Coordinates of C-alpha atoms in Angstrom, one line a residue:
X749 CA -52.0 -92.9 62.6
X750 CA -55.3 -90.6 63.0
X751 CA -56.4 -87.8 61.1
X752 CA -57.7 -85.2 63.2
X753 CA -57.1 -87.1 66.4
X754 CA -58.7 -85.0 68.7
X755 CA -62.4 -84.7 67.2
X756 CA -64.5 -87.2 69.0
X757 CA -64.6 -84.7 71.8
X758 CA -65.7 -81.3 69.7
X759 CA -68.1 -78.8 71.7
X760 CA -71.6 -78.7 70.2
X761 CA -71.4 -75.2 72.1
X762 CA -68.0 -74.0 70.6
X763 CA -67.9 -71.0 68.6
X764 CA -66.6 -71.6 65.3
X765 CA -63.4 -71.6 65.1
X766 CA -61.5 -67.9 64.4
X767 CA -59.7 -69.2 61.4
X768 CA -62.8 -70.4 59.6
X769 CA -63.7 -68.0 56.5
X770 CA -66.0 -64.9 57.1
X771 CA -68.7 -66.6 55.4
X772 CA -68.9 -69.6 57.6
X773 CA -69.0 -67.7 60.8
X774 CA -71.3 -65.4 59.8
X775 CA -73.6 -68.5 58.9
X776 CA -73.1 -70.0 62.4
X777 CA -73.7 -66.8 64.2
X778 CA -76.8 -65.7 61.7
X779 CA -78.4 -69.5 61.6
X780 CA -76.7 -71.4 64.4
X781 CA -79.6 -74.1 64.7
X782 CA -79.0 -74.8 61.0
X783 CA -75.1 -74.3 60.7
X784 CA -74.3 -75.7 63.8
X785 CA -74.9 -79.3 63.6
X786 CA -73.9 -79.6 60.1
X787 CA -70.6 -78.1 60.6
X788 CA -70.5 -80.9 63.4
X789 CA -71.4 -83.9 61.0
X790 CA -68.5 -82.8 58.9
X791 CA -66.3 -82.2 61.4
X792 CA -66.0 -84.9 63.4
X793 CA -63.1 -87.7 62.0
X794 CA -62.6 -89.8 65.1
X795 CA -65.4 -91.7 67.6
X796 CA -62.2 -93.4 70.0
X797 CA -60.9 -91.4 73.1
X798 CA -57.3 -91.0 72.5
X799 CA -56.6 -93.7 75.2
X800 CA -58.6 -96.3 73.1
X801 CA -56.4 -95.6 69.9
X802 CA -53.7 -95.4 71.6
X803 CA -55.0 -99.2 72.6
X804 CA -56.2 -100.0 69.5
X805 CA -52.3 -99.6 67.7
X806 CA -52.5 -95.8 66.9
X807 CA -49.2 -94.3 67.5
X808 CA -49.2 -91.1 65.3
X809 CA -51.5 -88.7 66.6
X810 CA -52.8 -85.5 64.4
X811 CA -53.2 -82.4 66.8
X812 CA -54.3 -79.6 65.7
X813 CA -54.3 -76.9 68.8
X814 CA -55.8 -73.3 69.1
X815 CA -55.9 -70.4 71.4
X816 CA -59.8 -69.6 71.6
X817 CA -60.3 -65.9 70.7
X818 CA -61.0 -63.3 73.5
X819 CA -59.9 -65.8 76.0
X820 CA -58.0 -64.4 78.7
X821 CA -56.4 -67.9 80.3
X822 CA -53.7 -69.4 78.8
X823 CA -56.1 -72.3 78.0
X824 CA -55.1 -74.3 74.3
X825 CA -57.7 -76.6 73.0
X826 CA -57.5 -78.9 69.9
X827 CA -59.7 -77.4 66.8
X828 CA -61.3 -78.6 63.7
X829 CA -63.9 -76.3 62.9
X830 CA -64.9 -75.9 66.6
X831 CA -63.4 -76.4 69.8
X832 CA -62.8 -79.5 72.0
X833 CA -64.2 -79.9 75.1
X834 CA -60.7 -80.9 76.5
X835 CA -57.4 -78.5 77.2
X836 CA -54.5 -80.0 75.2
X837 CA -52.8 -80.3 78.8
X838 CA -55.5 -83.0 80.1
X839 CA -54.7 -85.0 77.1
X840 CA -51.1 -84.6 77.2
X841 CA -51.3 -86.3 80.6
X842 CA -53.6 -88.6 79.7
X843 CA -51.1 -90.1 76.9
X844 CA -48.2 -89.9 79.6
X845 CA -50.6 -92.0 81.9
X846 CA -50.9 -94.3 78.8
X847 CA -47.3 -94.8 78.2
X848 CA -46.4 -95.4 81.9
X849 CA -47.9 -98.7 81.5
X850 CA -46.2 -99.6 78.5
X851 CA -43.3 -98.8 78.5
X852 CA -42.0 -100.3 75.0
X853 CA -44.4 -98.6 72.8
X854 CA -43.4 -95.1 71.0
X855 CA -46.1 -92.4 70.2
X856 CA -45.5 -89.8 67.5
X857 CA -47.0 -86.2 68.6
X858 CA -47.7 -84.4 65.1
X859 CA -48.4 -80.4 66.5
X860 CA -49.8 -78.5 63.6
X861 CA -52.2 -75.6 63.1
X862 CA -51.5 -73.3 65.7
X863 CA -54.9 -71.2 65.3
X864 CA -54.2 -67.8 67.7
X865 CA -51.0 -69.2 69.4
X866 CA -48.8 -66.0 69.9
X867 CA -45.2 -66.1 71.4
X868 CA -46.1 -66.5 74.9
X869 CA -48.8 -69.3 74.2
X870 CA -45.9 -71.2 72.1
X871 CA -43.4 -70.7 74.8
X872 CA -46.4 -72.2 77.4
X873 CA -47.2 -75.1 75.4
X874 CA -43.4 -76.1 74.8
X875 CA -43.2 -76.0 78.7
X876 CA -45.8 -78.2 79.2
X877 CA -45.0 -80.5 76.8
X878 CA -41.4 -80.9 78.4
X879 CA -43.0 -81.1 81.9
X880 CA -45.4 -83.7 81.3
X881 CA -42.7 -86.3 79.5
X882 CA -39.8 -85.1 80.5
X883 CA -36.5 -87.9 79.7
X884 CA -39.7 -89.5 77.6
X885 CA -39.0 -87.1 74.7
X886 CA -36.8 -88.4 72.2
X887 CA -34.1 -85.3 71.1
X888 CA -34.1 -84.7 67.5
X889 CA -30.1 -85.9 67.0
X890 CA -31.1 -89.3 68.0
X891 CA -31.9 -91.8 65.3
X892 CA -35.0 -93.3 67.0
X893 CA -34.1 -96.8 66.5
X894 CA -36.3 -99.0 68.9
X895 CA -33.5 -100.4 70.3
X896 CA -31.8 -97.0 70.6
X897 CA -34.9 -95.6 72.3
X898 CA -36.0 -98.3 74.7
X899 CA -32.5 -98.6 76.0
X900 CA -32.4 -94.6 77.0
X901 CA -36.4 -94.6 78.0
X902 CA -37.5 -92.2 75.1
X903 CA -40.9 -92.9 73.9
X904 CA -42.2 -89.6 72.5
X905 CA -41.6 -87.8 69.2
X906 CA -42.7 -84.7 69.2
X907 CA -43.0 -83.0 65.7
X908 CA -43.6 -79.1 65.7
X909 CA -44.6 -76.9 63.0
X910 CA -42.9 -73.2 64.0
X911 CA -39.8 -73.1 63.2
X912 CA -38.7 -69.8 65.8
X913 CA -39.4 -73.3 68.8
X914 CA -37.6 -75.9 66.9
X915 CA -34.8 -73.6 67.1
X916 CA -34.8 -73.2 70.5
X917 CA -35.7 -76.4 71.6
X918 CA -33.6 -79.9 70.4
X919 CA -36.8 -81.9 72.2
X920 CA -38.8 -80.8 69.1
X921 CA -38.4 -82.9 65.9
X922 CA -39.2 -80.6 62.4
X923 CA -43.0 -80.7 61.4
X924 CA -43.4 -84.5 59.4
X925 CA -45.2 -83.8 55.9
X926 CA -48.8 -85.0 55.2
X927 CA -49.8 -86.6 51.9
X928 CA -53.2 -84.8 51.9
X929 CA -55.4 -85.4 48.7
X930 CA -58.5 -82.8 49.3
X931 CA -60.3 -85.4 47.6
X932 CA -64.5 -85.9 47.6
X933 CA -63.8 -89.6 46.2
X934 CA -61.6 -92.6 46.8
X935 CA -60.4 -93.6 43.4
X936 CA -59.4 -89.8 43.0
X937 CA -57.7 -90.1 46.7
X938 CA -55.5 -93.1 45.5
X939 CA -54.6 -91.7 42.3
X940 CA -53.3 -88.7 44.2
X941 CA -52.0 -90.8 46.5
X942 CA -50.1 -93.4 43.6
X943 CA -48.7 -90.0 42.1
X944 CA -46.9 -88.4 45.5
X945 CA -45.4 -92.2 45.7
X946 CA -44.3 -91.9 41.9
X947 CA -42.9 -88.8 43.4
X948 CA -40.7 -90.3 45.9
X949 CA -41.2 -90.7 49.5
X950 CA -39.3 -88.2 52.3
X951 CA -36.1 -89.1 53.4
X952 CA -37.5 -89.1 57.3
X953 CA -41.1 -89.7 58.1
X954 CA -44.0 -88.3 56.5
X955 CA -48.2 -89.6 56.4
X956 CA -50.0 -90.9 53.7
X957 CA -53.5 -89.8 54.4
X958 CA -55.9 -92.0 53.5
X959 CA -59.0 -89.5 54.9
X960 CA -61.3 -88.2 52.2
X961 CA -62.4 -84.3 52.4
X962 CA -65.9 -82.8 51.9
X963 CA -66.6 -79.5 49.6
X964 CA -69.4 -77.4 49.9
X965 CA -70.7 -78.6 47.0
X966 CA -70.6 -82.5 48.1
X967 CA -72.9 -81.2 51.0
X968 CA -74.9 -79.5 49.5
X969 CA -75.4 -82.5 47.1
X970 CA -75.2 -84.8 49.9
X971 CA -77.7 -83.2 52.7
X972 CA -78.0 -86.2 55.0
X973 CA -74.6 -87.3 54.7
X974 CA -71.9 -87.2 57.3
X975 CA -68.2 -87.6 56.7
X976 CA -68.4 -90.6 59.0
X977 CA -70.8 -91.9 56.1
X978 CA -68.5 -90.5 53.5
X979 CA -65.6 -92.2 55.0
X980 CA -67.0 -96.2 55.8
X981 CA -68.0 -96.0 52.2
X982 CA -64.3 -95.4 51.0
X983 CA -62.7 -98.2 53.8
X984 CA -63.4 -101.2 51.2
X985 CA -61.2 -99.9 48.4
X986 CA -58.8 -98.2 50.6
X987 CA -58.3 -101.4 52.5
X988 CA -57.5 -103.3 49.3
X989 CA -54.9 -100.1 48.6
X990 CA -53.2 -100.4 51.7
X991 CA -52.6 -104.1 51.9
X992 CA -50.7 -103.5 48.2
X993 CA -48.4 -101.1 50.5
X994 CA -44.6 -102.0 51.6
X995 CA -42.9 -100.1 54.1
X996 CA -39.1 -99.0 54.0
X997 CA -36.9 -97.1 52.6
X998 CA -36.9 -97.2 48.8
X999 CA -39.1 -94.5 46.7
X1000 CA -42.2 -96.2 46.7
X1001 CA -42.8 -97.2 49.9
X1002 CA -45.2 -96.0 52.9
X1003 CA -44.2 -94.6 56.2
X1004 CA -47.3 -93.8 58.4
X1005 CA -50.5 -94.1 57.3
X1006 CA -53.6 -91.9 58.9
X1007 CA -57.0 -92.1 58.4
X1008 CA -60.6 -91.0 59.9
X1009 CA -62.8 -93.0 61.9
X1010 CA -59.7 -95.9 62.9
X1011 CA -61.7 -98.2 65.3
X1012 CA -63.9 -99.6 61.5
X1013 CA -63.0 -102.2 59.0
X1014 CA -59.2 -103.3 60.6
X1015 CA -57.6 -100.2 59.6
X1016 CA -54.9 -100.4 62.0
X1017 CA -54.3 -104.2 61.5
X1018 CA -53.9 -103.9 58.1
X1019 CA -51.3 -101.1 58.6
X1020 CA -49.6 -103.0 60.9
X1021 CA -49.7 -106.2 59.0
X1022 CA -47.6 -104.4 56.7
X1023 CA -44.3 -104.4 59.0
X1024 CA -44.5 -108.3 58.2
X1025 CA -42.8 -107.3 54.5
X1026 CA -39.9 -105.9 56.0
X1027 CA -38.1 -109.1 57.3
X1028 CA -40.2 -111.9 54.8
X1029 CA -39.7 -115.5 56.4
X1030 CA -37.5 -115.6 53.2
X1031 CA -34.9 -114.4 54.7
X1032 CA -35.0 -115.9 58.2

């Protein structure tokens, strides 16, 4: 999976976003040459299109969508921070474009944040989703085997945090719960992470997100840093964490696993390497 999938294409011209804190707006608007391109080096969690990481073996994408503020079109972008360049209806298509081509893989949609979306934007963006893939989507009463999904042509879950749509609408699965640490260093991130698995995993799917999070104070400390910096320096130890991972079914074990910046240091081999631990060539 990727964290944030949507970022590579973030406006250097976007307004900040309308659910940032007062504070941070009033920065951006007071000292935008200064505010601007820092909130951009912090922002940004991804460098491939979707199209490339959908190539490169993603196949949980993060999207976080928004209603810009004061816009009078129906327009919904994706947000972290700032705007995308993109609508969320370009990309949609551009995933449907992907999947035509291939037409064995399965792509988890993940629909979170909602930033401005009232009733009438919801009810828009449900349509669209259910025009663009249409028999694609995967009804939540189906127990997306492969098997089971390849043989009726479903390969798209769509996961949707607002609970009024899911209720209206058995194309939408229930929102799929992220393991997210808030944490400035690794070890602390995998001690967070090693304590949620202590916990138990979900009974259905949920992320483990291996993405580490900046605080105003690591900025501050850290004045030429970027989280793209932040986050290559973490990859080493969180490779070694992930390869110590087995999927399936028991309380310790990993279901998706997102992180920032997936096209560096074999992140989504190693993740998929893991499968291999399901059926061991003991048992062949």
């Amino acid at each position: 999976g990727s964290h944030d999938t949507m970022t590579y294409c973030l406006d250097k011209n976007s307004a900040v976003s309308g659910n940032e804190s007062k504070l941070v707006k009033f920065l951006s608007k007071c000292l935008p040459c200064i505010v601007h391109p820092i909130i951009m080096k912090w922002s940004i969690t991804q460098v491939l299109t979707v199209t490339e990481q959908l190539e490169a073996g993603v196949r949980y994408l993060d999207f976080r969508i928004a209603h810009k503020a004061n816009d009078p079109s129906m327009n919904l972008y994706f947000v972290h921070m700032v705007y995308t360049t993109v609508t969320v209806q370009d990309i949609l298509w551009e995933i449907l474009r992907w999947l035509e081509t291939h037409p064995q893989e399965v792509v988890i949609i993940a629909c979170r944040n909602f930033d401005g979306l009232t009733k009438r934007l919801h009810n828009h963006l449900v349509a669209c989703i259910k025009e663009i893939f249409q028999c694609k989507l995967c009804p939540r009463n189906v127990v997306p085997t492969l098997r089971t999904m390849w043989h009726l042509s479903h390969q798209v879950i769509v996961s949707y945090e607002e609970e009024v749509e899911l209720e209206k609408h058995c194309e939408l699965w229930p929102p799929i719960p992220y393991w997210w640490g808030n944490k400035t260093s690794t070890r602390a991130l995998i001690r967070y992470l090693e304590r949620m698995k202590r916990m138990g995993r979900p009974g259905k799917f949920f992320v483990a997100g291996i993405n580490l999070t900046e605080n105003l104070r690591y900025i501050l400390v850290h004045p030429f840093g970027s989280l793209k910096k932040m986050t290559l320096q973490s990859l080493p130890c969180l490779k070694i964490w992930i390869k110590q991972q087995y999927p399936g079914p028991k309380k310790k074990c990993i279901n998706i696993i997102a992180g920032d910046f997936i096209g560096n240091n074999d992140f989504v081999k190693d993740v998929i390497e893991l499968n291999t631990k399901i059926n061991s060539p003991l048992y062949c």
